[in-house]
Short mmCIF file of N, CA and C in Angstrom, two decimals:
data_model
loop_
_atom_site.label_atom_id
_atom_site.label_comp_id
_atom_site.label_asym_id
_atom_site.label_seq_id
_atom_site.Cartn_x
_atom_site.Cartn_y
_atom_site.Cartn_z
N MET I 203 168.14 107.05 103.40
CA MET I 203 167.85 105.98 104.34
C MET I 203 166.42 105.48 104.09
N GLU I 204 166.29 104.18 104.15
CA GLU I 204 164.98 103.57 103.89
C GLU I 204 164.05 103.73 105.09
N THR I 205 162.78 103.85 104.80
CA THR I 205 161.80 103.86 105.88
C THR I 205 161.53 102.42 106.30
N ILE I 206 160.85 102.28 107.41
CA ILE I 206 160.52 100.94 107.91
C ILE I 206 159.67 100.20 106.89
N LYS I 207 158.68 100.87 106.31
CA LYS I 207 157.79 100.22 105.34
C LYS I 207 158.54 99.79 104.09
N GLN I 208 159.48 100.61 103.62
CA GLN I 208 160.28 100.24 102.45
C GLN I 208 161.13 99.01 102.75
N THR I 209 161.72 98.98 103.92
CA THR I 209 162.54 97.83 104.32
C THR I 209 161.68 96.58 104.43
N GLN I 210 160.51 96.71 105.04
CA GLN I 210 159.61 95.57 105.16
C GLN I 210 159.18 95.06 103.79
N LYS I 211 158.87 95.97 102.89
CA LYS I 211 158.43 95.58 101.55
C LYS I 211 159.56 94.88 100.80
N LYS I 212 160.76 95.42 100.90
CA LYS I 212 161.91 94.85 100.20
C LYS I 212 162.18 93.41 100.65
N TYR I 213 162.36 93.23 101.95
CA TYR I 213 162.71 91.90 102.46
C TYR I 213 161.52 90.95 102.44
N GLY I 214 160.34 91.45 102.71
CA GLY I 214 159.14 90.61 102.69
C GLY I 214 158.85 90.08 101.30
N SER I 215 158.95 90.95 100.29
CA SER I 215 158.66 90.50 98.92
C SER I 215 159.75 89.56 98.41
N ARG I 216 161.00 89.82 98.78
CA ARG I 216 162.08 88.90 98.38
C ARG I 216 161.88 87.53 99.02
N ALA I 217 161.56 87.52 100.30
CA ALA I 217 161.37 86.25 101.01
C ALA I 217 160.21 85.46 100.43
N MET I 218 159.08 86.12 100.20
CA MET I 218 157.90 85.42 99.65
C MET I 218 158.17 84.95 98.22
N SER I 219 158.84 85.78 97.42
CA SER I 219 159.14 85.38 96.04
C SER I 219 160.02 84.13 96.01
N LEU I 220 161.08 84.13 96.82
CA LEU I 220 161.96 82.97 96.86
C LEU I 220 161.21 81.74 97.38
N ALA I 221 160.39 81.92 98.41
CA ALA I 221 159.63 80.80 98.97
C ALA I 221 158.67 80.22 97.94
N ILE I 222 158.00 81.07 97.17
CA ILE I 222 157.06 80.59 96.16
C ILE I 222 157.78 79.82 95.07
N ILE I 223 158.92 80.35 94.61
CA ILE I 223 159.68 79.68 93.55
C ILE I 223 160.18 78.31 94.04
N VAL I 224 160.77 78.29 95.23
CA VAL I 224 161.29 77.02 95.77
C VAL I 224 160.14 76.05 96.05
N ALA I 225 159.03 76.56 96.59
CA ALA I 225 157.87 75.70 96.88
C ALA I 225 157.31 75.09 95.60
N MET I 226 157.25 75.88 94.54
CA MET I 226 156.76 75.33 93.26
C MET I 226 157.68 74.21 92.78
N GLY I 227 158.99 74.41 92.93
CA GLY I 227 159.93 73.36 92.57
C GLY I 227 159.75 72.11 93.41
N LEU I 228 159.55 72.30 94.70
CA LEU I 228 159.33 71.16 95.59
C LEU I 228 158.05 70.41 95.22
N ILE I 229 157.00 71.15 94.91
CA ILE I 229 155.73 70.52 94.54
C ILE I 229 155.88 69.75 93.24
N VAL I 230 156.60 70.31 92.27
CA VAL I 230 156.85 69.62 90.99
C VAL I 230 157.63 68.33 91.24
N LEU I 231 158.55 68.37 92.21
CA LEU I 231 159.34 67.18 92.54
C LEU I 231 158.59 66.18 93.42
N GLY I 232 157.33 66.48 93.72
CA GLY I 232 156.51 65.55 94.49
C GLY I 232 156.56 65.78 95.99
N GLU I 233 157.18 66.85 96.43
CA GLU I 233 157.28 67.16 97.86
C GLU I 233 156.28 68.26 98.22
N LYS I 234 155.00 67.93 98.10
CA LYS I 234 153.93 68.90 98.34
C LYS I 234 153.94 69.41 99.78
N ALA I 235 154.16 68.53 100.75
CA ALA I 235 154.18 68.93 102.15
C ALA I 235 155.32 69.90 102.43
N ALA I 236 156.47 69.67 101.79
CA ALA I 236 157.61 70.56 101.97
C ALA I 236 157.32 71.94 101.38
N GLY I 237 156.70 71.97 100.21
CA GLY I 237 156.33 73.24 99.59
C GLY I 237 155.35 74.03 100.45
N LYS I 238 154.34 73.34 100.97
CA LYS I 238 153.35 73.99 101.84
C LYS I 238 154.03 74.53 103.11
N GLY I 239 154.93 73.76 103.67
CA GLY I 239 155.63 74.18 104.88
C GLY I 239 156.46 75.43 104.66
N LEU I 240 157.15 75.49 103.53
CA LEU I 240 157.98 76.65 103.23
C LEU I 240 157.13 77.91 103.08
N ILE I 241 156.03 77.80 102.35
CA ILE I 241 155.13 78.94 102.17
C ILE I 241 154.54 79.38 103.52
N LEU I 242 154.07 78.42 104.31
CA LEU I 242 153.46 78.74 105.60
C LEU I 242 154.46 79.42 106.54
N GLY I 243 155.65 78.86 106.65
CA GLY I 243 156.67 79.45 107.52
C GLY I 243 157.07 80.84 107.07
N THR I 244 157.23 81.03 105.76
CA THR I 244 157.62 82.34 105.24
C THR I 244 156.51 83.36 105.45
N LEU I 245 155.27 82.96 105.26
CA LEU I 245 154.15 83.87 105.47
C LEU I 245 154.12 84.39 106.91
N PHE I 246 154.30 83.49 107.85
CA PHE I 246 154.31 83.91 109.25
C PHE I 246 155.56 84.73 109.58
N SER I 247 156.67 84.45 108.92
CA SER I 247 157.88 85.24 109.10
C SER I 247 157.67 86.67 108.63
N VAL I 248 157.01 86.84 107.50
CA VAL I 248 156.74 88.17 106.97
C VAL I 248 155.80 88.93 107.91
N VAL I 249 154.75 88.28 108.39
CA VAL I 249 153.82 88.92 109.32
C VAL I 249 154.57 89.33 110.60
N ASN I 250 155.44 88.48 111.09
CA ASN I 250 156.25 88.78 112.27
C ASN I 250 157.11 90.02 112.02
N PHE I 251 157.74 90.10 110.86
CA PHE I 251 158.60 91.23 110.50
C PHE I 251 157.79 92.52 110.44
N ILE I 252 156.59 92.45 109.91
CA ILE I 252 155.71 93.63 109.85
C ILE I 252 155.33 94.07 111.26
N LEU I 253 155.04 93.11 112.13
CA LEU I 253 154.70 93.46 113.52
C LEU I 253 155.87 94.09 114.26
N ILE I 254 157.08 93.65 113.96
CA ILE I 254 158.26 94.28 114.57
C ILE I 254 158.31 95.75 114.19
N GLY I 255 158.12 96.03 112.90
CA GLY I 255 158.14 97.41 112.42
C GLY I 255 157.00 98.25 112.99
N ALA I 256 155.87 97.62 113.25
CA ALA I 256 154.72 98.36 113.79
C ALA I 256 154.91 98.70 115.27
N THR I 257 155.60 97.85 116.01
CA THR I 257 155.76 98.11 117.44
C THR I 257 156.97 98.97 117.77
N LEU I 258 157.94 99.05 116.88
CA LEU I 258 159.13 99.88 117.16
C LEU I 258 158.77 101.33 117.47
N PRO I 259 157.98 102.00 116.64
CA PRO I 259 157.66 103.40 116.94
C PRO I 259 156.83 103.57 118.23
N ARG I 260 156.12 102.54 118.62
CA ARG I 260 155.28 102.65 119.83
C ARG I 260 156.09 102.64 121.11
N THR I 261 157.30 102.09 121.06
CA THR I 261 158.13 102.07 122.27
C THR I 261 158.86 103.39 122.47
N VAL I 262 159.07 104.13 121.39
CA VAL I 262 159.78 105.40 121.48
C VAL I 262 158.85 106.44 122.11
N GLY I 263 159.39 107.24 122.99
CA GLY I 263 158.61 108.30 123.60
C GLY I 263 157.94 107.91 124.91
N HIS I 264 158.01 106.64 125.27
CA HIS I 264 157.44 106.19 126.54
C HIS I 264 158.53 106.18 127.61
N LYS I 265 158.10 106.17 128.84
CA LYS I 265 159.06 106.01 129.93
C LYS I 265 159.67 104.62 129.82
N LYS I 266 160.81 104.45 130.47
CA LYS I 266 161.57 103.20 130.35
C LYS I 266 160.72 101.99 130.71
N ARG I 267 160.00 102.06 131.81
CA ARG I 267 159.18 100.92 132.25
C ARG I 267 158.11 100.56 131.22
N ALA I 268 157.43 101.57 130.70
CA ALA I 268 156.38 101.33 129.71
C ALA I 268 156.97 100.77 128.42
N ALA I 269 158.12 101.30 128.00
CA ALA I 269 158.76 100.81 126.78
C ALA I 269 159.17 99.35 126.93
N ILE I 270 159.70 99.00 128.09
CA ILE I 270 160.09 97.61 128.35
C ILE I 270 158.87 96.70 128.33
N LEU I 271 157.78 97.14 128.94
CA LEU I 271 156.55 96.35 128.97
C LEU I 271 155.99 96.15 127.57
N ILE I 272 155.93 97.21 126.79
CA ILE I 272 155.44 97.12 125.41
C ILE I 272 156.31 96.15 124.61
N SER I 273 157.62 96.28 124.75
CA SER I 273 158.54 95.40 124.02
C SER I 273 158.37 93.95 124.43
N PHE I 274 158.22 93.71 125.72
CA PHE I 274 158.09 92.34 126.22
C PHE I 274 156.78 91.70 125.75
N VAL I 275 155.68 92.43 125.84
CA VAL I 275 154.39 91.90 125.38
C VAL I 275 154.44 91.64 123.88
N SER I 276 155.04 92.56 123.14
CA SER I 276 155.18 92.38 121.69
C SER I 276 155.98 91.12 121.37
N LEU I 277 157.06 90.92 122.11
CA LEU I 277 157.90 89.74 121.90
C LEU I 277 157.12 88.45 122.18
N LEU I 278 156.38 88.43 123.26
CA LEU I 278 155.58 87.24 123.59
C LEU I 278 154.52 86.96 122.53
N LEU I 279 153.85 88.00 122.07
CA LEU I 279 152.83 87.82 121.03
C LEU I 279 153.46 87.33 119.72
N ARG I 280 154.62 87.86 119.38
CA ARG I 280 155.27 87.42 118.14
C ARG I 280 155.78 85.98 118.25
N TYR I 281 156.26 85.58 119.43
CA TYR I 281 156.64 84.18 119.64
C TYR I 281 155.43 83.26 119.50
N ALA I 282 154.30 83.69 120.06
CA ALA I 282 153.07 82.90 119.93
C ALA I 282 152.66 82.80 118.47
N LEU I 283 152.81 83.89 117.74
CA LEU I 283 152.49 83.90 116.31
C LEU I 283 153.37 82.90 115.55
N LEU I 284 154.67 82.89 115.85
CA LEU I 284 155.59 81.98 115.16
C LEU I 284 155.39 80.53 115.59
N ALA I 285 154.74 80.31 116.72
CA ALA I 285 154.46 78.94 117.16
C ALA I 285 153.33 78.31 116.34
N ILE I 286 152.45 79.14 115.78
CA ILE I 286 151.29 78.62 115.05
C ILE I 286 151.70 77.71 113.90
N PRO I 287 152.59 78.12 112.98
CA PRO I 287 152.93 77.21 111.89
C PRO I 287 153.67 75.95 112.37
N ILE I 288 154.43 76.08 113.44
CA ILE I 288 155.14 74.91 113.97
C ILE I 288 154.14 73.90 114.53
N VAL I 289 153.17 74.38 115.28
CA VAL I 289 152.14 73.49 115.84
C VAL I 289 151.33 72.85 114.72
N LEU I 290 150.97 73.65 113.71
CA LEU I 290 150.24 73.09 112.56
C LEU I 290 151.04 71.98 111.88
N ALA I 291 152.34 72.21 111.71
CA ALA I 291 153.18 71.21 111.06
C ALA I 291 153.30 69.94 111.89
N ILE I 292 153.30 70.09 113.21
CA ILE I 292 153.36 68.92 114.08
C ILE I 292 152.05 68.13 114.00
N LYS I 293 150.94 68.85 113.96
CA LYS I 293 149.61 68.21 113.95
C LYS I 293 149.21 67.64 112.59
N LEU I 294 149.63 68.29 111.51
CA LEU I 294 149.18 67.90 110.17
C LEU I 294 150.31 67.26 109.36
N ASP I 295 150.03 66.11 108.79
CA ASP I 295 151.02 65.44 107.94
C ASP I 295 151.21 66.15 106.60
N GLN I 296 150.27 67.01 106.23
CA GLN I 296 150.34 67.69 104.94
C GLN I 296 151.34 68.84 104.94
N ILE I 297 151.94 69.14 106.10
CA ILE I 297 152.89 70.25 106.21
C ILE I 297 154.18 69.72 106.82
N ASN I 298 155.29 69.99 106.16
CA ASN I 298 156.61 69.53 106.61
C ASN I 298 157.18 70.52 107.63
N ILE I 299 157.52 70.02 108.81
CA ILE I 299 158.00 70.89 109.89
C ILE I 299 159.37 71.51 109.57
N PHE I 300 160.23 70.77 108.88
CA PHE I 300 161.57 71.29 108.60
C PHE I 300 161.52 72.48 107.65
N THR I 301 160.65 72.41 106.65
CA THR I 301 160.54 73.55 105.74
C THR I 301 159.77 74.71 106.38
N VAL I 302 158.90 74.42 107.33
CA VAL I 302 158.25 75.50 108.10
C VAL I 302 159.32 76.29 108.84
N ILE I 303 160.24 75.59 109.47
CA ILE I 303 161.31 76.24 110.23
C ILE I 303 162.21 77.05 109.30
N ILE I 304 162.53 76.49 108.14
CA ILE I 304 163.31 77.24 107.15
C ILE I 304 162.56 78.50 106.74
N GLY I 305 161.27 78.38 106.51
CA GLY I 305 160.44 79.53 106.14
C GLY I 305 160.40 80.60 107.22
N ILE I 306 160.37 80.18 108.47
CA ILE I 306 160.35 81.13 109.58
C ILE I 306 161.62 81.99 109.58
N PHE I 307 162.72 81.43 109.12
CA PHE I 307 163.98 82.17 109.08
C PHE I 307 164.25 82.82 107.72
N MET I 308 163.26 82.84 106.83
CA MET I 308 163.46 83.36 105.49
C MET I 308 163.78 84.86 105.48
N ILE I 309 163.12 85.66 106.29
CA ILE I 309 163.41 87.10 106.34
C ILE I 309 164.85 87.32 106.79
N GLN I 310 165.27 86.63 107.83
CA GLN I 310 166.64 86.76 108.31
C GLN I 310 167.64 86.36 107.23
N LEU I 311 167.31 85.31 106.49
CA LEU I 311 168.17 84.87 105.40
C LEU I 311 168.29 85.95 104.32
N MET I 312 167.18 86.59 103.98
CA MET I 312 167.20 87.65 102.97
C MET I 312 168.04 88.84 103.44
N ILE I 313 167.93 89.19 104.71
CA ILE I 313 168.73 90.29 105.26
C ILE I 313 170.21 89.93 105.22
N LEU I 314 170.53 88.70 105.60
CA LEU I 314 171.91 88.24 105.60
C LEU I 314 172.49 88.25 104.19
N VAL I 315 171.76 87.72 103.23
CA VAL I 315 172.22 87.68 101.84
C VAL I 315 172.42 89.09 101.31
N ASP I 316 171.53 90.01 101.68
CA ASP I 316 171.63 91.39 101.22
C ASP I 316 172.88 92.08 101.73
N HIS I 317 173.40 91.63 102.87
CA HIS I 317 174.56 92.28 103.46
C HIS I 317 175.87 91.50 103.29
N LEU I 318 175.83 90.44 102.49
CA LEU I 318 177.07 89.72 102.20
C LEU I 318 177.98 90.60 101.36
N PRO I 319 179.28 90.51 101.58
CA PRO I 319 180.18 91.32 100.76
C PRO I 319 180.17 90.85 99.30
N LEU I 320 180.25 91.82 98.40
CA LEU I 320 180.28 91.51 96.97
C LEU I 320 181.72 91.34 96.53
N PRO I 321 181.96 90.60 95.44
CA PRO I 321 183.32 90.50 94.91
C PRO I 321 183.87 91.88 94.56
N LEU I 322 185.19 92.01 94.57
CA LEU I 322 185.82 93.30 94.29
C LEU I 322 185.36 93.88 92.96
N GLY I 323 185.15 95.16 92.95
CA GLY I 323 184.77 95.84 91.72
C GLY I 323 183.28 95.90 91.47
N GLN I 324 182.48 95.15 92.20
CA GLN I 324 181.03 95.17 91.99
C GLN I 324 180.37 96.08 93.01
N LYS I 325 179.33 96.76 92.57
CA LYS I 325 178.57 97.62 93.47
C LYS I 325 177.17 97.07 93.62
N ARG I 326 176.62 97.22 94.80
CA ARG I 326 175.27 96.74 95.08
C ARG I 326 174.26 97.68 94.44
N ALA I 327 173.31 97.09 93.72
CA ALA I 327 172.25 97.88 93.10
C ALA I 327 171.31 98.35 94.20
N SER I 328 170.94 99.61 94.17
CA SER I 328 170.00 100.10 95.19
C SER I 328 168.60 99.68 94.81
N SER I 329 167.87 99.15 95.80
CA SER I 329 166.50 98.70 95.53
C SER I 329 165.56 99.15 96.59
#
Protein backbone atom coordinates (compact mmCIF):
# COMPACT_ATOMS: atom_id res chain seq x y z
CA MET A 1 0.00 0.00 0.00
CA GLU A 2 1.26 3.44 -0.92
CA THR A 3 1.98 6.06 1.68
CA ILE A 4 0.34 9.46 1.50
CA LYS A 5 3.58 11.07 0.28
CA GLN A 6 4.04 8.46 -2.47
CA THR A 7 0.47 9.00 -3.65
CA GLN A 8 0.92 12.78 -3.59
CA LYS A 9 4.17 12.51 -5.54
CA LYS A 10 2.68 10.16 -8.13
CA TYR A 11 -0.43 12.19 -8.90
CA GLY A 12 1.19 15.59 -8.38
CA SER A 13 4.06 14.88 -10.76
CA ARG A 14 1.73 13.37 -13.36
CA ALA A 15 -0.59 16.38 -13.18
CA MET A 16 2.24 18.93 -13.42
CA SER A 17 3.96 17.02 -16.25
CA LEU A 18 0.77 16.87 -18.30
CA ALA A 19 0.00 20.54 -17.57
CA ILE A 20 3.50 21.63 -18.66
CA ILE A 21 3.34 19.62 -21.89
CA VAL A 22 -0.15 20.89 -22.78
CA ALA A 23 0.76 24.46 -21.76
CA MET A 24 3.84 24.40 -23.98
CA GLY A 25 1.64 23.26 -26.86
CA LEU A 26 -0.86 26.03 -26.16
CA ILE A 27 1.91 28.64 -26.02
CA VAL A 28 3.35 27.39 -29.34
CA LEU A 29 -0.15 27.70 -30.82
CA GLY A 30 -0.31 31.31 -29.65
CA GLU A 31 -2.56 30.74 -26.64
CA LYS A 32 -0.18 32.08 -24.00
CA ALA A 33 -2.97 33.03 -21.56
CA ALA A 34 -4.42 29.52 -21.78
CA GLY A 35 -1.03 27.95 -21.09
CA LYS A 36 -0.45 30.21 -18.08
CA GLY A 37 -3.92 29.41 -16.76
CA LEU A 38 -3.38 25.66 -17.00
CA ILE A 39 -0.05 25.84 -15.16
CA LEU A 40 -1.45 28.17 -12.47
CA GLY A 41 -4.55 26.04 -11.85
CA THR A 42 -2.55 22.82 -11.73
CA LEU A 43 0.02 24.30 -9.35
CA PHE A 44 -2.70 25.29 -6.90
CA SER A 45 -4.37 21.90 -7.35
CA VAL A 46 -1.13 20.14 -6.38
CA VAL A 47 -0.68 22.39 -3.32
CA ASN A 48 -4.29 21.67 -2.33
CA PHE A 49 -3.68 17.91 -2.66
CA ILE A 50 -0.57 18.16 -0.48
CA LEU A 51 -2.54 20.07 2.16
CA ILE A 52 -5.22 17.37 2.17
CA GLY A 53 -2.54 14.77 2.91
CA ALA A 54 -1.02 16.94 5.63
CA THR A 55 -4.29 17.48 7.49
CA LEU A 56 -5.58 13.89 7.32
CA PRO A 57 -3.27 12.55 10.06
CA ARG A 58 -4.05 15.56 12.27
CA THR A 59 -7.73 14.68 12.48
CA VAL A 60 -7.04 11.12 13.63
CA GLY A 61 -6.76 10.69 17.38
CA HIS A 62 -8.81 13.75 18.29
CA LYS A 63 -12.25 13.76 19.82
CA LYS A 64 -15.10 13.96 17.34
CA ARG A 65 -15.73 17.68 17.89
CA ALA A 66 -12.06 18.61 17.47
CA ALA A 67 -11.71 16.41 14.38
CA ILE A 68 -14.75 18.04 12.79
CA LEU A 69 -13.42 21.52 13.58
CA ILE A 70 -9.97 20.73 12.15
CA SER A 71 -11.55 19.27 9.01
CA PHE A 72 -13.88 22.24 8.56
CA VAL A 73 -11.13 24.85 8.99
CA SER A 74 -8.90 22.88 6.63
CA LEU A 75 -11.68 22.77 4.05
CA LEU A 76 -12.28 26.52 4.28
CA LEU A 77 -8.57 27.29 3.94
CA ARG A 78 -8.24 24.99 0.94
CA TYR A 79 -11.28 26.60 -0.73
CA ALA A 80 -9.69 30.00 -0.16
CA LEU A 81 -6.46 28.68 -1.66
CA LEU A 82 -8.29 27.43 -4.77
CA ALA A 83 -10.03 30.79 -5.12
CA ILE A 84 -6.69 32.58 -5.61
CA PRO A 85 -6.03 31.41 -9.20
CA ILE A 86 -9.67 31.99 -10.15
CA VAL A 87 -9.59 35.57 -8.83
CA LEU A 88 -6.25 36.17 -10.59
CA ALA A 89 -7.73 34.90 -13.86
CA ILE A 90 -10.74 37.17 -13.48
CA LYS A 91 -8.55 40.21 -12.74
CA LEU A 92 -5.76 39.58 -15.27
CA ASP A 93 -6.24 39.24 -19.02
CA GLN A 94 -2.93 37.35 -19.24
CA ILE A 95 -4.51 34.28 -17.57
CA ASN A 96 -7.38 32.28 -19.08
CA ILE A 97 -10.05 31.39 -16.51
CA PHE A 98 -11.25 28.27 -18.33
CA THR A 99 -7.82 26.65 -18.32
CA VAL A 100 -7.33 27.68 -14.67
CA ILE A 101 -10.47 25.71 -13.84
CA ILE A 102 -9.24 22.73 -15.88
CA GLY A 103 -5.93 22.94 -14.01
CA ILE A 104 -7.70 22.99 -10.65
CA PHE A 105 -9.26 19.63 -11.54
CA MET A 106 -6.02 18.14 -12.92
CA ILE A 107 -5.27 16.00 -9.82
CA GLN A 108 -8.78 14.56 -9.88
CA LEU A 109 -8.38 13.85 -13.60
CA MET A 110 -5.11 11.99 -12.98
CA ILE A 111 -6.73 9.89 -10.24
CA LEU A 112 -9.68 9.11 -12.50
CA VAL A 113 -7.47 8.14 -15.45
CA ASP A 114 -5.35 5.95 -13.15
CA HIS A 115 -8.44 3.99 -12.11
CA LEU A 116 -10.04 3.54 -15.52
CA PRO A 117 -10.42 -0.11 -16.47
CA LEU A 118 -7.79 -1.43 -18.86
CA PRO A 119 -8.62 -3.51 -21.94
CA LEU A 120 -8.78 -7.26 -21.34
CA GLY A 121 -5.43 -8.95 -20.95
CA GLN A 122 -3.51 -5.83 -19.93
CA LYS A 123 -2.13 -5.27 -16.46
CA ARG A 124 -1.49 -1.91 -14.84
CA ALA A 125 2.18 -1.14 -14.32
CA SER A 126 2.93 -0.40 -10.69
CA SER A 127 4.39 3.06 -10.19
